Amino acid sequence: GENVEQHPSTLSVQEGDSAVIKCTYSDSASNYFPWYKQELGKRPQLIIDIRSNVGEKKDQRIAVTLNKTAKHFSLHITETQPEDSAVYFCAASITGNQFYFGTGTSLTVIP
Amino acid sequence: KAGVTQTPRYLIKTRGQQVTLSCSPISGHRSVSWYQQTPGQGLQFLFEYFSETQRNKGNFPGRFSGRQFSNSRSEMNVSTLELGDSALYLCASSLGLAGVPEQFFGPGTRLTVL
């Protein structure tokens, strides 16, 4: 089955700096890659996603890039703010039926 | 639209007991997936139901089972509870269509096994 690896497991940045989280996947058939943000004690929230026919997608301060050849995708957060502090999960899926998640990145934004 | 809801939010059980968790998806969503979340293992896929049929299954023992009703509500059952079953159990719903894969999570049920 699919295997998703996520790095780093923890990340600390100064407020205003950028944060990058990287994921790799193993199954070339995966075609949908969502990112979730989970604040302490809350449910994972879908923040951005990308499909295999697109190389990059942006939504305000967050962006996701996908390299199908290398089988990796990344989350980029610019101008980080304290409220960006959370655990971020990447996932890979084939047509959305079954999702395989990375182990999460705990992001801390230092004011 | 109301979001995904799960009941109960917290459960405390003892080893050997069984437990049933419930998940109500977003209105119109026909797919419900269940996940186990633990600090060391992240989000582990249990199974997915679509139109009352189990469509996908993860690598969990047979003690973990589920079902889905005609109104798309889903239940998950764990029998003969073990200490290691203590976790946050999340369900997620989606339309279940290949072209619309977005999945949305419920708040979870925190299960503690003593």
Short mmCIF file of C-alpha atoms in Angstrom, two decimals:
data_model
loop_
_atom_site.label_atom_id
_atom_site.label_comp_id
_atom_site.label_asym_id
_atom_site.label_seq_id
_atom_site.Cartn_x
_atom_site.Cartn_y
_atom_site.Cartn_z
CA GLY A 1 0.00 0.00 0.00
CA GLU A 2 0.84 3.67 0.01
CA ASN A 3 3.47 4.98 2.41
CA VAL A 4 3.65 8.68 3.27
CA GLU A 5 6.66 10.14 5.07
CA GLN A 6 6.62 13.62 6.55
CA HIS A 7 9.49 15.85 7.68
CA PRO A 8 10.36 17.49 9.94
CA SER A 9 8.46 16.17 12.94
CA THR A 10 8.92 19.48 14.78
CA LEU A 11 9.57 22.94 13.43
CA SER A 12 10.09 26.25 15.22
CA VAL A 13 10.17 29.54 13.35
CA GLN A 14 10.17 33.20 14.28
CA GLU A 15 7.00 35.13 13.61
CA GLY A 16 7.11 36.52 10.10
CA ASP A 17 9.45 33.84 8.76
CA SER A 18 8.45 31.10 6.36
CA ALA A 19 7.82 27.44 7.22
CA VAL A 20 8.17 24.49 4.87
CA ILE A 21 6.94 20.96 5.54
CA LYS A 22 7.78 18.15 3.13
CA CYS A 23 6.11 14.83 2.38
CA THR A 24 6.99 11.94 0.12
CA TYR A 25 4.71 9.19 -1.11
CA SER A 26 5.36 5.81 -2.65
CA ASP A 27 2.38 4.98 -4.88
CA SER A 28 2.53 6.74 -8.24
CA ALA A 29 -1.25 6.16 -8.58
CA SER A 30 -1.97 8.66 -5.77
CA ASN A 31 -3.62 11.69 -7.27
CA TYR A 32 -4.98 13.79 -4.43
CA PHE A 33 -2.87 15.39 -1.69
CA PRO A 34 -4.58 17.32 1.11
CA TRP A 35 -3.03 19.12 4.06
CA TYR A 36 -4.71 19.31 7.45
CA LYS A 37 -4.09 21.59 10.40
CA GLN A 38 -4.90 20.30 13.85
CA GLU A 39 -4.86 22.67 16.79
CA LEU A 40 -4.57 21.25 20.27
CA GLY A 41 -7.75 19.44 21.27
CA LYS A 42 -9.48 20.14 17.97
CA ARG A 43 -10.34 18.24 14.85
CA PRO A 44 -8.06 18.24 11.78
CA GLN A 45 -9.09 21.01 9.40
CA LEU A 46 -8.52 20.84 5.66
CA ILE A 47 -6.43 23.91 4.79
CA ILE A 48 -5.34 23.27 1.22
CA ASP A 49 -5.13 20.44 -1.25
CA ILE A 50 -3.64 19.70 -4.65
CA ARG A 51 -4.44 17.23 -7.38
CA SER A 52 -1.95 15.42 -9.54
CA ASN A 53 -2.68 17.49 -12.65
CA VAL A 54 -1.50 20.67 -10.90
CA GLY A 55 2.04 21.59 -9.86
CA GLU A 56 1.30 24.39 -7.42
CA LYS A 57 -1.64 25.93 -5.61
CA LYS A 58 -1.81 29.03 -3.42
CA ASP A 59 -4.31 30.36 -0.94
CA GLN A 60 -3.23 33.62 0.68
CA ARG A 61 -0.22 32.80 2.89
CA ILE A 62 -0.19 29.07 2.24
CA ALA A 63 0.88 27.18 -0.85
CA VAL A 64 1.41 23.59 -1.82
CA THR A 65 3.75 22.26 -4.50
CA LEU A 66 3.74 18.82 -6.06
CA ASN A 67 6.54 17.02 -7.90
CA LYS A 68 5.03 13.86 -9.37
CA THR A 69 8.30 12.63 -10.80
CA ALA A 70 10.03 12.71 -7.42
CA LYS A 71 6.82 11.77 -5.59
CA HIS A 72 6.99 14.58 -3.10
CA PHE A 73 4.84 17.52 -2.13
CA SER A 74 5.39 20.40 0.24
CA LEU A 75 3.44 22.91 2.29
CA HIS A 76 4.74 26.46 2.40
CA ILE A 77 3.50 29.00 4.93
CA THR A 78 4.76 32.56 4.50
CA GLU A 79 4.68 35.42 7.01
CA THR A 80 3.95 33.02 9.82
CA GLN A 81 1.81 34.15 12.75
CA PRO A 82 1.38 32.69 16.26
CA GLU A 83 -2.03 31.32 15.25
CA ASP A 84 -0.28 29.14 12.68
CA SER A 85 1.10 27.08 15.58
CA ALA A 86 -0.46 23.61 15.28
CA VAL A 87 0.23 20.10 14.03
CA TYR A 88 0.12 19.77 10.26
CA PHE A 89 -0.62 16.49 8.49
CA CYS A 90 -0.11 15.65 4.85
CA ALA A 91 -2.00 12.84 3.15
CA ALA A 92 -2.09 10.99 -0.14
CA SER A 93 -5.07 9.35 -1.73
CA ILE A 94 -6.14 7.58 -4.89
CA THR A 95 -9.45 9.17 -5.93
CA GLY A 96 -10.30 10.02 -2.32
CA ASN A 97 -11.40 6.56 -1.25
CA GLN A 98 -8.60 5.81 1.16
CA PHE A 99 -6.24 8.31 2.71
CA TYR A 100 -2.72 7.65 3.96
CA PHE A 101 -1.42 10.23 6.40
CA GLY A 102 2.02 11.41 7.34
CA THR A 103 2.98 11.34 11.00
CA GLY A 104 2.55 15.08 11.45
CA THR A 105 4.70 18.18 11.96
CA SER A 106 4.36 20.22 15.12
CA LEU A 107 4.87 23.84 14.09
CA THR A 108 5.61 26.48 16.71
CA VAL A 109 5.68 30.13 15.72
CA ILE A 110 7.64 32.17 18.23
CA PRO A 111 6.33 35.74 18.69
CA LYS B 1 -24.45 22.95 6.65
CA ALA B 2 -23.77 21.27 9.96
CA GLY B 3 -20.38 19.65 10.23
CA VAL B 4 -19.49 16.08 11.06
CA THR B 5 -20.58 15.10 14.56
CA GLN B 6 -19.43 12.26 16.78
CA THR B 7 -20.86 10.82 19.96
CA PRO B 8 -19.91 10.35 22.64
CA ARG B 9 -17.00 12.75 22.93
CA TYR B 10 -15.37 10.88 25.80
CA LEU B 11 -15.49 7.28 26.95
CA ILE B 12 -13.81 5.37 29.72
CA LYS B 13 -13.90 1.60 29.55
CA THR B 14 -12.05 -1.31 31.12
CA ARG B 15 -10.13 -4.05 29.40
CA GLY B 16 -12.31 -6.76 27.89
CA GLN B 17 -15.35 -4.53 27.43
CA GLN B 18 -16.72 -3.46 24.09
CA VAL B 19 -17.59 0.00 22.84
CA THR B 20 -19.65 1.56 20.06
CA LEU B 21 -18.88 4.97 18.62
CA SER B 22 -21.19 6.95 16.36
CA CYS B 23 -20.55 9.36 13.51
CA SER B 24 -23.03 11.55 11.64
CA PRO B 25 -21.63 12.88 8.35
CA ILE B 26 -22.27 16.18 6.65
CA SER B 27 -25.66 16.17 4.98
CA GLY B 28 -25.37 14.69 1.49
CA HIS B 29 -22.09 12.93 2.19
CA ARG B 30 -22.24 9.21 1.56
CA SER B 31 -18.71 8.19 2.54
CA VAL B 32 -17.55 7.84 6.13
CA SER B 33 -14.01 6.90 7.08
CA TRP B 34 -12.70 6.05 10.53
CA TYR B 35 -9.23 6.76 11.88
CA GLN B 36 -7.35 6.01 15.07
CA GLN B 37 -5.10 8.83 16.25
CA THR B 38 -2.36 8.19 18.78
CA PRO B 39 0.67 10.34 19.66
CA GLY B 40 3.18 7.88 18.30
CA GLN B 41 1.36 6.56 15.23
CA GLY B 42 -0.42 9.60 13.87
CA LEU B 43 -3.63 8.98 11.93
CA GLN B 44 -4.19 5.32 11.10
CA PHE B 45 -6.94 4.36 8.66
CA LEU B 46 -9.45 1.83 10.00
CA PHE B 47 -12.09 1.52 7.28
CA GLU B 48 -14.32 3.42 4.89
CA TYR B 49 -18.01 2.95 4.24
CA PHE B 50 -19.91 4.14 1.21
CA SER B 51 -23.62 3.56 0.69
CA GLU B 52 -23.78 1.03 3.54
CA THR B 53 -20.90 -1.05 2.15
CA GLN B 54 -17.36 -1.29 3.46
CA ARG B 55 -15.30 -0.08 0.53
CA ASN B 56 -11.81 -0.01 2.05
CA LYS B 57 -10.18 -1.50 5.12
CA GLY B 58 -6.95 -0.76 6.94
CA ASN B 59 -4.69 -3.12 8.84
CA PHE B 60 -6.52 -3.46 12.12
CA PRO B 61 -7.60 -6.68 13.83
CA GLY B 62 -11.11 -8.05 13.50
CA ARG B 63 -11.99 -6.63 16.91
CA PHE B 64 -12.55 -3.38 15.06
CA SER B 65 -15.70 -3.36 12.98
CA GLY B 66 -18.13 -0.88 11.59
CA ARG B 67 -21.33 -0.37 9.73
CA GLN B 68 -23.21 2.33 7.92
CA PHE B 69 -26.91 2.98 7.89
CA SER B 70 -29.15 4.09 5.05
CA ASN B 71 -28.97 7.71 6.28
CA SER B 72 -25.13 7.50 6.01
CA ARG B 73 -24.62 7.58 9.76
CA SER B 74 -21.89 5.18 10.76
CA GLU B 75 -20.96 3.27 13.87
CA MET B 76 -17.69 1.74 14.85
CA ASN B 77 -17.43 -1.10 17.35
CA VAL B 78 -14.40 -2.33 19.23
CA SER B 79 -14.75 -5.60 21.10
CA THR B 80 -12.55 -7.06 23.83
CA LEU B 81 -10.86 -3.75 24.53
CA GLU B 82 -7.11 -3.63 25.15
CA LEU B 83 -5.06 -0.94 26.85
CA GLY B 84 -3.51 -0.12 23.49
CA ASP B 85 -6.90 0.83 22.07
CA SER B 86 -6.80 4.06 24.07
CA ALA B 87 -6.81 6.76 21.41
CA LEU B 88 -8.75 9.51 19.72
CA TYR B 89 -11.10 7.99 17.16
CA LEU B 90 -11.91 10.33 14.32
CA CYS B 91 -14.41 9.92 11.58
CA ALA B 92 -14.40 11.88 8.36
CA SER B 93 -17.04 12.30 5.71
CA SER B 94 -16.93 13.06 2.02
CA LEU B 95 -19.20 12.85 -0.98
CA GLY B 96 -17.39 9.65 -1.88
CA LEU B 97 -17.06 10.59 -5.53
CA ALA B 98 -13.78 10.31 -7.39
CA GLY B 99 -13.92 13.88 -8.65
CA VAL B 100 -14.75 15.36 -5.24
CA PRO B 101 -12.39 13.76 -2.74
CA GLU B 102 -12.41 16.44 -0.02
CA GLN B 103 -12.79 14.86 3.39
CA PHE B 104 -13.92 16.61 6.57
CA PHE B 105 -13.33 15.43 10.11
CA GLY B 106 -15.52 15.20 13.15
CA PRO B 107 -14.33 16.28 16.61
CA GLY B 108 -13.42 12.74 17.62
CA THR B 109 -14.23 10.39 20.48
CA ARG B 110 -11.54 10.13 23.15
CA LEU B 111 -11.48 6.51 24.34
CA THR B 112 -9.58 5.59 27.47
CA VAL B 113 -9.17 1.92 28.34
CA LEU B 114 -8.24 1.17 31.95
#
